Coordinates of C-alpha atoms and ligand atoms in Angstrom, one line a residue:
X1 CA 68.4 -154.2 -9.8
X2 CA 72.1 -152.5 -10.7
X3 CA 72.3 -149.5 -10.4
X4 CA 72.8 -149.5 -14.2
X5 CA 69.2 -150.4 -14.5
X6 CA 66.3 -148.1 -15.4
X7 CA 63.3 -147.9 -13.4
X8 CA 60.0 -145.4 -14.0
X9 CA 58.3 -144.8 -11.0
X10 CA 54.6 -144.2 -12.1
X11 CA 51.3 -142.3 -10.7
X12 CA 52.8 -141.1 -7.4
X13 CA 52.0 -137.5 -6.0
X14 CA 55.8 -136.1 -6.1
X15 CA 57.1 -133.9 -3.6
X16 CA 59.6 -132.2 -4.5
X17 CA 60.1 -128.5 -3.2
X18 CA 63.9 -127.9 -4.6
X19 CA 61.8 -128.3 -7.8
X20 CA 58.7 -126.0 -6.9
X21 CA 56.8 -129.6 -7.2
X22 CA 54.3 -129.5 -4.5
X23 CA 52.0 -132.7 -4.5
X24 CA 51.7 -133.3 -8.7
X25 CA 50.9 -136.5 -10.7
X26 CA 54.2 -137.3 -12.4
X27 CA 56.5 -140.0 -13.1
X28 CA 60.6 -139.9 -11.7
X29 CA 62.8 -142.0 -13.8
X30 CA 65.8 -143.5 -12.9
X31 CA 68.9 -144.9 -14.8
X32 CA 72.1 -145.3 -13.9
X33 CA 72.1 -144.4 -10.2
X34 CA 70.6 -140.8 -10.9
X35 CA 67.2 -139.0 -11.6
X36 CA 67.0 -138.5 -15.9
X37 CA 64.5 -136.3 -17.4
X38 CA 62.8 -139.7 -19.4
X39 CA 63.4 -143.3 -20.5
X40 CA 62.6 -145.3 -23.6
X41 CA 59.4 -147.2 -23.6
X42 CA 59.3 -150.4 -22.3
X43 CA 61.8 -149.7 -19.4
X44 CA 60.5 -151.6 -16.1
X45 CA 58.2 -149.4 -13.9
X46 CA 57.0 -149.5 -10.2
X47 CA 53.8 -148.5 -9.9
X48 CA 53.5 -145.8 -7.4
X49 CA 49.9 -145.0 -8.3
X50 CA 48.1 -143.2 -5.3
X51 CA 51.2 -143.0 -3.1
X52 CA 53.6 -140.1 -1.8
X53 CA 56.4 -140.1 -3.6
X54 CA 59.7 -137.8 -1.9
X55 CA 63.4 -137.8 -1.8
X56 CA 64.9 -140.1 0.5
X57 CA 65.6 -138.3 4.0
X58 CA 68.1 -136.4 4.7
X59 CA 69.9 -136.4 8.3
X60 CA 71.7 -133.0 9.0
X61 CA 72.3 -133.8 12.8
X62 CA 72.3 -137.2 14.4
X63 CA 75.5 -139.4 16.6
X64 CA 75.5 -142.3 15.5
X65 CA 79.1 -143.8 14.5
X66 CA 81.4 -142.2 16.4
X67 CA 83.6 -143.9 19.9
X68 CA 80.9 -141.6 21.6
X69 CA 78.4 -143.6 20.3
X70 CA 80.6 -146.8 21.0
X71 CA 80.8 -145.9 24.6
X72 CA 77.0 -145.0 24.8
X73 CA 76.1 -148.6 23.7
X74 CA 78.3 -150.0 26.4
X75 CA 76.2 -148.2 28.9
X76 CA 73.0 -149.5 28.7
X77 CA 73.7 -153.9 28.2
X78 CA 70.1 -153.8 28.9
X79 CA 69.1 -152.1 26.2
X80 CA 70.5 -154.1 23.8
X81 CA 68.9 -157.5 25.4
X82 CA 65.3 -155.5 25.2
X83 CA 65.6 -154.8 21.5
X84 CA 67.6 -157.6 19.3
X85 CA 67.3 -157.1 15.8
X86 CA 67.9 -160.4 13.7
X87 CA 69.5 -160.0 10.0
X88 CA 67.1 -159.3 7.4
X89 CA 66.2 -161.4 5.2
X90 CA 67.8 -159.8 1.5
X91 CA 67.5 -160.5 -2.2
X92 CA 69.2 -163.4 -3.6
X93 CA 70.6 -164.4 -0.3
X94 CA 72.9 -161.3 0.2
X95 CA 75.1 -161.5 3.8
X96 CA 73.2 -159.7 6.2
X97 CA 74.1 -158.8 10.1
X98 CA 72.5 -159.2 13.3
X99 CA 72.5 -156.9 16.0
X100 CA 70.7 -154.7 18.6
X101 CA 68.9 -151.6 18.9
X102 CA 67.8 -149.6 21.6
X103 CA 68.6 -145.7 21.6
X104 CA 72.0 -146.1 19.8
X105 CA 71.6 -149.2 17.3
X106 CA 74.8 -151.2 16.6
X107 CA 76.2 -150.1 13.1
X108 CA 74.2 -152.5 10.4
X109 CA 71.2 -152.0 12.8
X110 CA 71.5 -148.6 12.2
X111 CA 71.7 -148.4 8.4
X112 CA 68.8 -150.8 7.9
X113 CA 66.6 -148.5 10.5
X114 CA 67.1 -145.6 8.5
X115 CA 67.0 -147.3 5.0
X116 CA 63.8 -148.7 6.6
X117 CA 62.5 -144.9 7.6
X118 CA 62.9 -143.6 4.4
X119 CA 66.5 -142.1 4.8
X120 CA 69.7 -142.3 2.7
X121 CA 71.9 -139.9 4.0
X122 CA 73.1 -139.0 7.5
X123 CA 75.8 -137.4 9.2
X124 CA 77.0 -137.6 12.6
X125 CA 77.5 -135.1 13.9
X126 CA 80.0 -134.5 16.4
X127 CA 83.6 -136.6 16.0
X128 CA 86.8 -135.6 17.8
X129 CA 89.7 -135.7 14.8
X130 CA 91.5 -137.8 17.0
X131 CA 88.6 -140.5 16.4
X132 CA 88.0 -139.9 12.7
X133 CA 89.6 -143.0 12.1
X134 CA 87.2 -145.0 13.8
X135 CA 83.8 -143.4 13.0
X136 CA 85.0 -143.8 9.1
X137 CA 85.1 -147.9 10.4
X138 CA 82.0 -147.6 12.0
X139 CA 80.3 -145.7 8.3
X140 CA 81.7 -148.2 6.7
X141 CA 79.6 -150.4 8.9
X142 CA 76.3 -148.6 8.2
X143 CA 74.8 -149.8 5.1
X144 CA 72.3 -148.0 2.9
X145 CA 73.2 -144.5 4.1
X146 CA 75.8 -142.0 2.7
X147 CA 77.2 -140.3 5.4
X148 CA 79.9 -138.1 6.5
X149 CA 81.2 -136.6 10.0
X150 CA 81.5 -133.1 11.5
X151 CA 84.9 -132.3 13.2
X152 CA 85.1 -130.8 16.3
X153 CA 87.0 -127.8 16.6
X154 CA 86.6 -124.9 19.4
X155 CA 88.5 -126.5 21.8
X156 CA 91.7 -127.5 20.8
X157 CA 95.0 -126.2 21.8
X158 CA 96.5 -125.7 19.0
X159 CA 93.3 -123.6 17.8
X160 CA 92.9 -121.7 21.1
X161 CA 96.6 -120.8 20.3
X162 CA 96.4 -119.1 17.0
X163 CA 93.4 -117.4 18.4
X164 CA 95.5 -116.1 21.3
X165 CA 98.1 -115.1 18.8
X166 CA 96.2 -113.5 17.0
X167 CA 96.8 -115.9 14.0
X168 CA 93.2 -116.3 12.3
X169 CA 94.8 -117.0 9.0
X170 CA 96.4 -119.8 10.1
X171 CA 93.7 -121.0 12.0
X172 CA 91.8 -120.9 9.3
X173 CA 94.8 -123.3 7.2
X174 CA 94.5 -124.9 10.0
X175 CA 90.7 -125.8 10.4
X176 CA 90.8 -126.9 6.4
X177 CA 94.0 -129.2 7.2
X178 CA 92.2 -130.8 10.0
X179 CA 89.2 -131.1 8.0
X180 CA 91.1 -133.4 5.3
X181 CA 93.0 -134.9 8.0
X182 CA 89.9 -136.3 9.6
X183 CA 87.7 -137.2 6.1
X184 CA 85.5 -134.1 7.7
X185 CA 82.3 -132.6 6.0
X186 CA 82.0 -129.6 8.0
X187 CA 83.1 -127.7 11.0
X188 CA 81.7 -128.7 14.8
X189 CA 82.0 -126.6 17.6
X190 CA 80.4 -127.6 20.9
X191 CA 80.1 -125.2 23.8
X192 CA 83.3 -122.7 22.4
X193 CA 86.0 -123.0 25.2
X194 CA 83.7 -124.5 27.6
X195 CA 85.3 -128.2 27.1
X196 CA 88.8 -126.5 27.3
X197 CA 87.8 -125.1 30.7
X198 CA 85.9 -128.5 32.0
X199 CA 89.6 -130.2 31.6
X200 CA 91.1 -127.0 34.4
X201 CA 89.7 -125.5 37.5
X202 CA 87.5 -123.6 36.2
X203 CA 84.9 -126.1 34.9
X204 CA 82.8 -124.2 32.3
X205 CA 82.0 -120.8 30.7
X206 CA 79.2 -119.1 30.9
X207 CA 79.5 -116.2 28.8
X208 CA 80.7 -114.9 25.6
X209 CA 83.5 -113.0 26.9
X210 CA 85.0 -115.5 29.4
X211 CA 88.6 -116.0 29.4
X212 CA 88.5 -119.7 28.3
X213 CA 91.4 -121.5 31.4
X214 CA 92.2 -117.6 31.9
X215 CA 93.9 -116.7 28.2
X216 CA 93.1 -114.8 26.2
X217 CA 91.0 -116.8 24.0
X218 CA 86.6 -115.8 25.0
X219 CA 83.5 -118.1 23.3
X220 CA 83.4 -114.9 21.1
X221 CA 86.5 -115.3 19.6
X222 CA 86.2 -118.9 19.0
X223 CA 83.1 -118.6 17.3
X224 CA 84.1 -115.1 15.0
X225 CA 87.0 -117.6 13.8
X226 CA 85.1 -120.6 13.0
X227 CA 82.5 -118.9 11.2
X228 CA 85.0 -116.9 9.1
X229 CA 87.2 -120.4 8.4
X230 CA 84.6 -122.2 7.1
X231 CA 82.7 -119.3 5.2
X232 CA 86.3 -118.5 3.5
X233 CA 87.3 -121.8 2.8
X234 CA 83.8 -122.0 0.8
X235 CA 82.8 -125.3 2.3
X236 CA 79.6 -126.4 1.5
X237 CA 78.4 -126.3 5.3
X238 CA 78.9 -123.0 7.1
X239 CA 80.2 -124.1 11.0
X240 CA 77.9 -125.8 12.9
X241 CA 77.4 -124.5 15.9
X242 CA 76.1 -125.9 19.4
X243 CA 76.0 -122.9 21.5
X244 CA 77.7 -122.2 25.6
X245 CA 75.1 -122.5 28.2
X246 CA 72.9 -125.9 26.2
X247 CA 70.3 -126.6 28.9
X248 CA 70.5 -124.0 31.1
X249 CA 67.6 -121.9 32.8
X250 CA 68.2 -118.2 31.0
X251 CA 70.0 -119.9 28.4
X252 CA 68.0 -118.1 25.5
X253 CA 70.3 -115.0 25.8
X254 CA 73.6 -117.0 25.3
X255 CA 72.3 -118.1 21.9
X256 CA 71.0 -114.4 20.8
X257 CA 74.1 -113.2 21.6
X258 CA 76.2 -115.9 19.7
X259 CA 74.0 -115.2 16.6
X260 CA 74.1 -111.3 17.3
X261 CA 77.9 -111.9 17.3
X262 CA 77.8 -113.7 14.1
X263 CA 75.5 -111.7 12.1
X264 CA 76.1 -111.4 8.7
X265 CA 77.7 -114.4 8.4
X266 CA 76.6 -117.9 7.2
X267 CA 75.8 -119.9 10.5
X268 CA 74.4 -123.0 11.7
X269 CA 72.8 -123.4 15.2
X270 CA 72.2 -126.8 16.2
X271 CA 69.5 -128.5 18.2
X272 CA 68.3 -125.1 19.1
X273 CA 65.8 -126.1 21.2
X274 CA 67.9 -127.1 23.8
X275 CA 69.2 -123.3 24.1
X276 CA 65.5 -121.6 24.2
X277 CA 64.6 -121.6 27.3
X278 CA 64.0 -118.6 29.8
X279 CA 64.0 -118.2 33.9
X280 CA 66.9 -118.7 35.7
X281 CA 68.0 -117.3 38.9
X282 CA 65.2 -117.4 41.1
X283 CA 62.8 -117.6 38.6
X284 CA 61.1 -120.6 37.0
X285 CA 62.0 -122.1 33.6
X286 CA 59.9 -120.9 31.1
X287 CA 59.4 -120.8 26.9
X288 CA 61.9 -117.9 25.3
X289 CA 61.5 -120.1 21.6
X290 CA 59.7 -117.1 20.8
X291 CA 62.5 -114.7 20.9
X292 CA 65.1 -117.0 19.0
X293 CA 63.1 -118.2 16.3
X294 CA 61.9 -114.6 15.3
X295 CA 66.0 -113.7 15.1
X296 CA 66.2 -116.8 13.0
X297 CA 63.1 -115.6 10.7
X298 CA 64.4 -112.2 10.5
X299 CA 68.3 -113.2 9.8
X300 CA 68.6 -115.6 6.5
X301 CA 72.0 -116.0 6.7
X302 CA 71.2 -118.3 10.1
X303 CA 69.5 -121.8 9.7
X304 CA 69.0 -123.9 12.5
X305 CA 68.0 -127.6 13.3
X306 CA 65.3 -128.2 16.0
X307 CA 66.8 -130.9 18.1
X308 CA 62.9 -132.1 19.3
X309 CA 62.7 -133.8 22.7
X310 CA 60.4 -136.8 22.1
X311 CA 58.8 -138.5 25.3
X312 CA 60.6 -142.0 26.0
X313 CA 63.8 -143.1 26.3
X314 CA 66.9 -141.2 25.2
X315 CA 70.9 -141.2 25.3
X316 CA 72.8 -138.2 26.0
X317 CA 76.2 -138.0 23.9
X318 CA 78.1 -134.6 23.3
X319 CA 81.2 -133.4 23.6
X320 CA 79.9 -130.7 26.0
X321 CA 81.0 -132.9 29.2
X322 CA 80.3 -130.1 31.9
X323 CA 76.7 -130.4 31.2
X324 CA 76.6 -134.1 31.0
X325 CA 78.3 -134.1 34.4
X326 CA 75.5 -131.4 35.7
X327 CA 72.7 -133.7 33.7
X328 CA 74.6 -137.1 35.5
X329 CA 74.7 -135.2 39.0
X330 CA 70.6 -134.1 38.7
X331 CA 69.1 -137.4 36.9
X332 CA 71.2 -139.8 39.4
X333 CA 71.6 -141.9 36.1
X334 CA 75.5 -143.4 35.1
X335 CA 77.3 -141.8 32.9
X336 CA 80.6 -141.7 31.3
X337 CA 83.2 -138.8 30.6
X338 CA 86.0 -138.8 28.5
X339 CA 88.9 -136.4 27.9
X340 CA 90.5 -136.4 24.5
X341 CA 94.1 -134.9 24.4
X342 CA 94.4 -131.6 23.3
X343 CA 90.9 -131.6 21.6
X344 CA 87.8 -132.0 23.2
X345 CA 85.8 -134.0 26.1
X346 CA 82.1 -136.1 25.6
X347 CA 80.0 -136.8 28.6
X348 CA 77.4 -139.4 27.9
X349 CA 74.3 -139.7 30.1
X350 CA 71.1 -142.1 29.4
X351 CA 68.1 -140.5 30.2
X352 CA 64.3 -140.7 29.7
X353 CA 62.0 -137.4 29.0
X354 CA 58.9 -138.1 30.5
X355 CA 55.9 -136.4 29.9
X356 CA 54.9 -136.1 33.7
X357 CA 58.4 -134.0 34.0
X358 CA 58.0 -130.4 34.1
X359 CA 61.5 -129.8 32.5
X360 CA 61.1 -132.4 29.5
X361 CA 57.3 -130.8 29.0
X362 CA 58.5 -127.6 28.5
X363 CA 61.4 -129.1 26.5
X364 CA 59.0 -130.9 24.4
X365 CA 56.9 -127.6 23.7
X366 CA 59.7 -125.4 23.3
X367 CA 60.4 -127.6 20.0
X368 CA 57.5 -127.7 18.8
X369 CA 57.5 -123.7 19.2
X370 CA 60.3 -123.3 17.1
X371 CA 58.9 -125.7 14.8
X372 CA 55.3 -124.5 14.4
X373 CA 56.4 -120.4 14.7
X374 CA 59.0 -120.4 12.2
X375 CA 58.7 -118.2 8.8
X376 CA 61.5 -120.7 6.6
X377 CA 61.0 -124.2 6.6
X378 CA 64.2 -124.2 4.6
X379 CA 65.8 -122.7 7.3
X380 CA 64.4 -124.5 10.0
X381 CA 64.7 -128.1 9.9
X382 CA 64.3 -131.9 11.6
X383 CA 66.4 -133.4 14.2
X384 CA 65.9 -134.8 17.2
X385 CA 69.5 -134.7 17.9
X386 CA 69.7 -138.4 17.6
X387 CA 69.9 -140.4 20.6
X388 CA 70.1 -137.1 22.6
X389 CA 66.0 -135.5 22.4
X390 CA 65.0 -139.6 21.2
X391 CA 65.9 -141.9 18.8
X392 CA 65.4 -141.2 14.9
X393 CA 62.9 -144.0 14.9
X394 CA 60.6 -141.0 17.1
X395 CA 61.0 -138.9 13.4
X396 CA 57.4 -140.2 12.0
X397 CA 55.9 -139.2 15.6
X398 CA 57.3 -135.9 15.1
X399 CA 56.0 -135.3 12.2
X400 CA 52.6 -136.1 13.1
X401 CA 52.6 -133.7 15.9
X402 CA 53.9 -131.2 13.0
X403 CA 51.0 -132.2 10.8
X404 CA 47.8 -133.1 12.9
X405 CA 46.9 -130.5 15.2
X406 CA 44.1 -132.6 17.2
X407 CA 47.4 -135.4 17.7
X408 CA 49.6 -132.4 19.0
X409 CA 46.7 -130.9 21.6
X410 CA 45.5 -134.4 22.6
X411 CA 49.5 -134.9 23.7
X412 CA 49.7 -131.5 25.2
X413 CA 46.6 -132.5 27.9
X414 CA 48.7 -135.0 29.0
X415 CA 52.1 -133.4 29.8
X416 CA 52.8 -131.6 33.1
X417 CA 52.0 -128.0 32.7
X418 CA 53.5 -126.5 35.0
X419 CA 56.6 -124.4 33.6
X420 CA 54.4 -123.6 30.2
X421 CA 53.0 -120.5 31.2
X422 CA 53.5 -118.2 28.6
X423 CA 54.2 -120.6 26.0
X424 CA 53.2 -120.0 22.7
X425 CA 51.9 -124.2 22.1
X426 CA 50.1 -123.7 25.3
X427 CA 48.4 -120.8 24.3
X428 CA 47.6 -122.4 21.3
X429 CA 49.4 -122.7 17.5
X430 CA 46.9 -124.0 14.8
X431 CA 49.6 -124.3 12.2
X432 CA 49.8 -127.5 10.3
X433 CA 52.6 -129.0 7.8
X434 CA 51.7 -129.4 4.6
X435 CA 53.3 -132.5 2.8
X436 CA 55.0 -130.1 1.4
X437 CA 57.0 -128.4 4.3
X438 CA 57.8 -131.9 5.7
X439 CA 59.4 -132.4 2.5
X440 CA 61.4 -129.5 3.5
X441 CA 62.0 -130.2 6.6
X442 CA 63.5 -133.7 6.1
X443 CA 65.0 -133.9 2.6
X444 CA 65.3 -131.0 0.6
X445 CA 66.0 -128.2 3.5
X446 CA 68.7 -130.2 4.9
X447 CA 69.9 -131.1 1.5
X448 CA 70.5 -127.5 0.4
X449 CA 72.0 -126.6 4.4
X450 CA 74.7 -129.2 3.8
X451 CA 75.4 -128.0 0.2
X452 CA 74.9 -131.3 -1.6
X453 CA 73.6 -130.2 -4.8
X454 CA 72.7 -134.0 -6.4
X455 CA 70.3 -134.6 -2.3
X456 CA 67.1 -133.7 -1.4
X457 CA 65.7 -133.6 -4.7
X458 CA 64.4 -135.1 -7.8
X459 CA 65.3 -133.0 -10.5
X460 CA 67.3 -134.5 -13.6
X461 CA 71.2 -135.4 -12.4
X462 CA 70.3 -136.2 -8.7
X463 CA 71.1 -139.4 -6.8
X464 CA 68.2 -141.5 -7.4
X465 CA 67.1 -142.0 -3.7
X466 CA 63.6 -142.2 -3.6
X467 CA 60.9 -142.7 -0.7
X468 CA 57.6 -143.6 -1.5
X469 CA 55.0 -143.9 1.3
X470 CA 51.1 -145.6 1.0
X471 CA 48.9 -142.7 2.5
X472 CA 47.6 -143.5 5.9
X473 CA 45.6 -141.4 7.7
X474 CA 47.9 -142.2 10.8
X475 CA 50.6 -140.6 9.9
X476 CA 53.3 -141.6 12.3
X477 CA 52.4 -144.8 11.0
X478 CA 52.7 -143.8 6.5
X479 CA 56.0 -141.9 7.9
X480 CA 57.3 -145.6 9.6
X481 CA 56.7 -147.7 7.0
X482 CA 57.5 -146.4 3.6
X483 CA 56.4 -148.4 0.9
X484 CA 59.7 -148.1 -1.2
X485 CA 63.0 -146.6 -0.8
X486 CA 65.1 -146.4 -3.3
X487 CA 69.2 -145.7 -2.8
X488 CA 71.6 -144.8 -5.9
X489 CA 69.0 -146.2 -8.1
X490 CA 68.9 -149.5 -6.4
X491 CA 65.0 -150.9 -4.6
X492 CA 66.2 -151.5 -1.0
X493 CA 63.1 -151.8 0.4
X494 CA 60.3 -153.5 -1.3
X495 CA 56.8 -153.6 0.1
X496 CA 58.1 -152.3 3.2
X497 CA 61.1 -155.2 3.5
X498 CA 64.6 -154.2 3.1
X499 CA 65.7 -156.6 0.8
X500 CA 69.0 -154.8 -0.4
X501 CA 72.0 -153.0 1.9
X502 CA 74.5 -151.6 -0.5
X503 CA 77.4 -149.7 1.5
X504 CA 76.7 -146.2 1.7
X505 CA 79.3 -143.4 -0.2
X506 CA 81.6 -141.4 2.4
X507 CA 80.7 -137.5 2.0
X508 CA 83.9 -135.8 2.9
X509 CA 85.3 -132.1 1.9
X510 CA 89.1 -131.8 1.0
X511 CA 89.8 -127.6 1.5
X512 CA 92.8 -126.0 0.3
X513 CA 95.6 -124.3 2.7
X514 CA 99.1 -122.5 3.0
X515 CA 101.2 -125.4 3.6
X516 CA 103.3 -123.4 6.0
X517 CA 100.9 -124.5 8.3
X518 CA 102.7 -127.7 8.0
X519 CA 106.0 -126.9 10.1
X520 CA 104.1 -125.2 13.2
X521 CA 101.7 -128.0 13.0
X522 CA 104.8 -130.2 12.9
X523 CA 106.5 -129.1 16.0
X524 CA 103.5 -128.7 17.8
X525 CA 102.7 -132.6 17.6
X526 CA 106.3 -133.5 18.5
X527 CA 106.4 -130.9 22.1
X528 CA 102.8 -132.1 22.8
X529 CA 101.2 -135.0 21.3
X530 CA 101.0 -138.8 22.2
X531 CA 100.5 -139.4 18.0
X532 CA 103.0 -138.5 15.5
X533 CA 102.2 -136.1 13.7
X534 CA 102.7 -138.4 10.3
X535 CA 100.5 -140.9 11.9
X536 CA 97.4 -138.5 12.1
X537 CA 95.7 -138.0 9.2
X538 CA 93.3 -140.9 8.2
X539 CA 93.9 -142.1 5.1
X540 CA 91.9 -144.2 2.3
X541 CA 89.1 -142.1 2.9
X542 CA 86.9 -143.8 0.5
X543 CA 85.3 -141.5 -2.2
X544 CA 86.4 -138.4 -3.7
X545 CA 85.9 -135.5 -1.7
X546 CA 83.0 -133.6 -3.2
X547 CA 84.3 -129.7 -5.2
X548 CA 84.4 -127.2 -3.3
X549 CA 83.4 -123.3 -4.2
Ligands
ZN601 ZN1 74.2 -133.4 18.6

């Protein structure tokens, strides 16, 4: 159907929390592309009758068209020859692609896995400005989803500069310029200063109040500026932040102190599972979710995304290349590392979490910690940190750990116990999601994180994206095989087929600034860039950027 047609979906139990609808008997109709409060009789209806009816899925933190991602599928050949995926079959004989799967999915691939999990929106998550150009190609490539990029910033010289100077308010002009320049959604930054100081001697930071390549620029400062430039710029993502120390024994007190440092102030902490953990120094690795995630229930103005290791294979990809180099030099595995010009770095690293691996078992609990102990499901939300904890196509698994306690203990007699002393999933959590908070968790929490007001629900005036699941008592398997989905009003998949791929809509922020940015920004590109400074910005950005304020 157009997206001009109407549709009544009828009989389903509706989730939808951003409405206070918690498991009712109600019909969603659709016309036009959005959610409308009713239609005329007669219009056509899908009979949902006995089924879970949701918003489609919303991805807050996942890499999966960016050169990063590019250079991860390059990596692993034999991945792609263990997983190809022919083109699906679509309605009325609609082109379709080939291509290959694995732990990053080429880009149609990728689109008709998440169409084909239930999700319609996704954003990666982590895109040097200098590559914006080519993750827009690569969106552009992934059908079914609307999407949009976070920029990295935190490590750029010509941030780290105005910092030094003093200059917040033009870094802040600066941040919003860069954000248009790249087609950006929100503000990245990825181990503050610690990529800057993997390009000199001295290799990494470690604390807050390092000198980042001996200026005087600390973590601290980089983050106090970020946080301000997107909170004053009133974007509809607060800065995104992956903290210094990810995946480090002791790292727990790095992240307390980077939210300490920032309270008050609308923040997001990414994958924080990776930067829970305790020990270091001579003593073991150990649990510390419990720590960080009562911070996080205590402090509303932080939210968080989990970034849950699941057991299997997995790619590393982040911009923070001095721990991919550490992760490389332990795990023996390849790896690539790539410096960006006055930007940023990635390190890319594949890697398998086993569950027979002390470190990826107390990984795996330390997620589920934060998961099961936290007081805001709003606030607290689903990622696995696509390809980097496991692939997205591991999200129903997680959710039936979330949901099905005997699952979740059945799993934990199998994994290695022996850094879980003290943790909280060891000792035993009996919580269960309802329905309910997994609706949260996967649509309408991350909807309202990222500030997109028509996501994540199913209230009148909302994009008509729709997931509707047969129940299943195995619920890994209801969660991998919806029924229905639904995008922009259009059935993509039908009877658990994808039989339609319509391009997804770009989801990009355009923030005002003093234009006397222009002339410093100007002469800095001439004494130090490779590109003109003209030939920069991406253009044709399709889409209008969505109001800000
Ligand atoms: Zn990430």
């Amino acid at each position: 159907m157009s997206a001009a047609e109407r549709l009544r979906i009828t009989g389903g139990t509706v989730y939808d929390p951003a409405n206070g609808v918690d498991g009712e008997t109600r019909d969603i109709c659709i016309e036009g592309g959005r959610i409308v409060e009713r239609l005329p009789a007669g219009a056509p209806t899908l009979d949902a009758t006995g089924m879970v009816v949701m918003p489609g899925g919303v991805d807050i933190h996942a890499h999966f068209a960016s050169s990063s991602c590019n250079h991860a599928r390059r990596l692993v050949p034999d991945e792609h020859a263990a997983d190809p995926a022919p083109a699906p079959v679509l309605a009325d004989g609609a082109p379709a692609r080939s291509g290959t799967g694995g732990t990053v999915p080429s880009t149609f691939t990728t689109g008709y896995r998440y169409a084909g999990l239930g999700y319609t929106t996704a954003f990666d998550a982590a895109v040097a400005p200098l590559t914006a150009r080519h993750s827009h190609s690569e969106l552009d490539d992934t059908p079914c989803v609307d999407g949009g990029i976070f920029v990295l910033m935190g490590n750029d010289e010509y941030l780290l500069r105005q910092i030094e100077a003093g200059e917040r308010d033009r870094a802040r002009d600066y941040a919003a310029w860069l954000l248009r320049a790249a087609g950006g959604y929100a503000i990245k930054v990825v181990n503050p200063g610690g990529v800057e100081a993997w390009k000199t001697g001295q290799r990494n930071v470690t604390g807050l109040d390092d000198a980042v390549g001996g200026r005087a620029v600390t973590p601290r400062a980089i983050l106090e500026t970020l946080a301000d430039a997107a909170n004053a710029l009133r974007l509809p993502h607060p800065v995104h932040i992956h903290c210094n120390n990810l995946g480090v024994a002791g790292n727990y007190a790095t992240t307390l102190a980077s939210m300490e440092t920032l309270a008050g102030r609308r923040a997001h902490f990414t994958h924080l599972q990776f930067h829970c953990y305790g020990g270091g120094g001579v003593e073991p690795w150990s649990s510390a979710a419990a720590p960080v995630i009562e911070y996080v229930n205590a402090h509303p103005e932080v939210s968080t995304d989990v970034g849950q290791v699941m057991f299997g294979p997995a790619m590393t990809i982040t911009a923070d290349a001095p721990v991919e180099y550490l992760l490389h030099k332990s795990s023996g595995r390849r790896w690539t590392n790539i410096d960006l010009e006055l930007e940023t770095g990635c390190g890319i690293v594949p890697l398998a979490y086993k569950d027979k691996a002390a470190v990826s078992a107390l990984q795996w609990a330390v997620g589920l910690e934060l998961f099961l102990l936290s007081a805001d499901p709003w606030r607290v939300v689903l990622s696995t940190d696509h390809p980097n904890g496991g692939s997205f196509l591991s999200y129903p698994a997680l959710i039936q750990l979330l949901m099905d306690r005997s699952v979740r203990d059945e799993q934990l007699k199998r994994v290695n116990p022996k850094l879980l002393a003290g943790s909280a999933l060891a000792d035993g959590l009996a919580r269960e999601y309802t329905l309910g908070e997994i609706a949260i968790i996967t649509r309408a929490g991350p909807a309202r994180l990222l500030g997109l007001a028509h996501k994540g629900h199913l209230g009148t005036g909302a994009d008509a994206d729709v997931t509707i699941y047969s129940r299943d008592p195995d619920l890994a398997r209801m969660f991998s095989t919806p029924r229905y989905v639904i995008k922009g009003g259009a059935v993509i998949v039908e009877e658990g087929q994808l039989r339609r791929a319509p391009a997804g809509r770009r989801l990009h922020v355009a923030p005002g600034y003093d234009e006397a940015v222009l002339r410093d920004l100007r002469r800095h590109f001439d004494r130090y860039s490779t590109v003109s400074f003209d030939n920069y910005p991406v253009r044709d950005v399709p889409g209008e950027p969505l109001a800000i304020g």
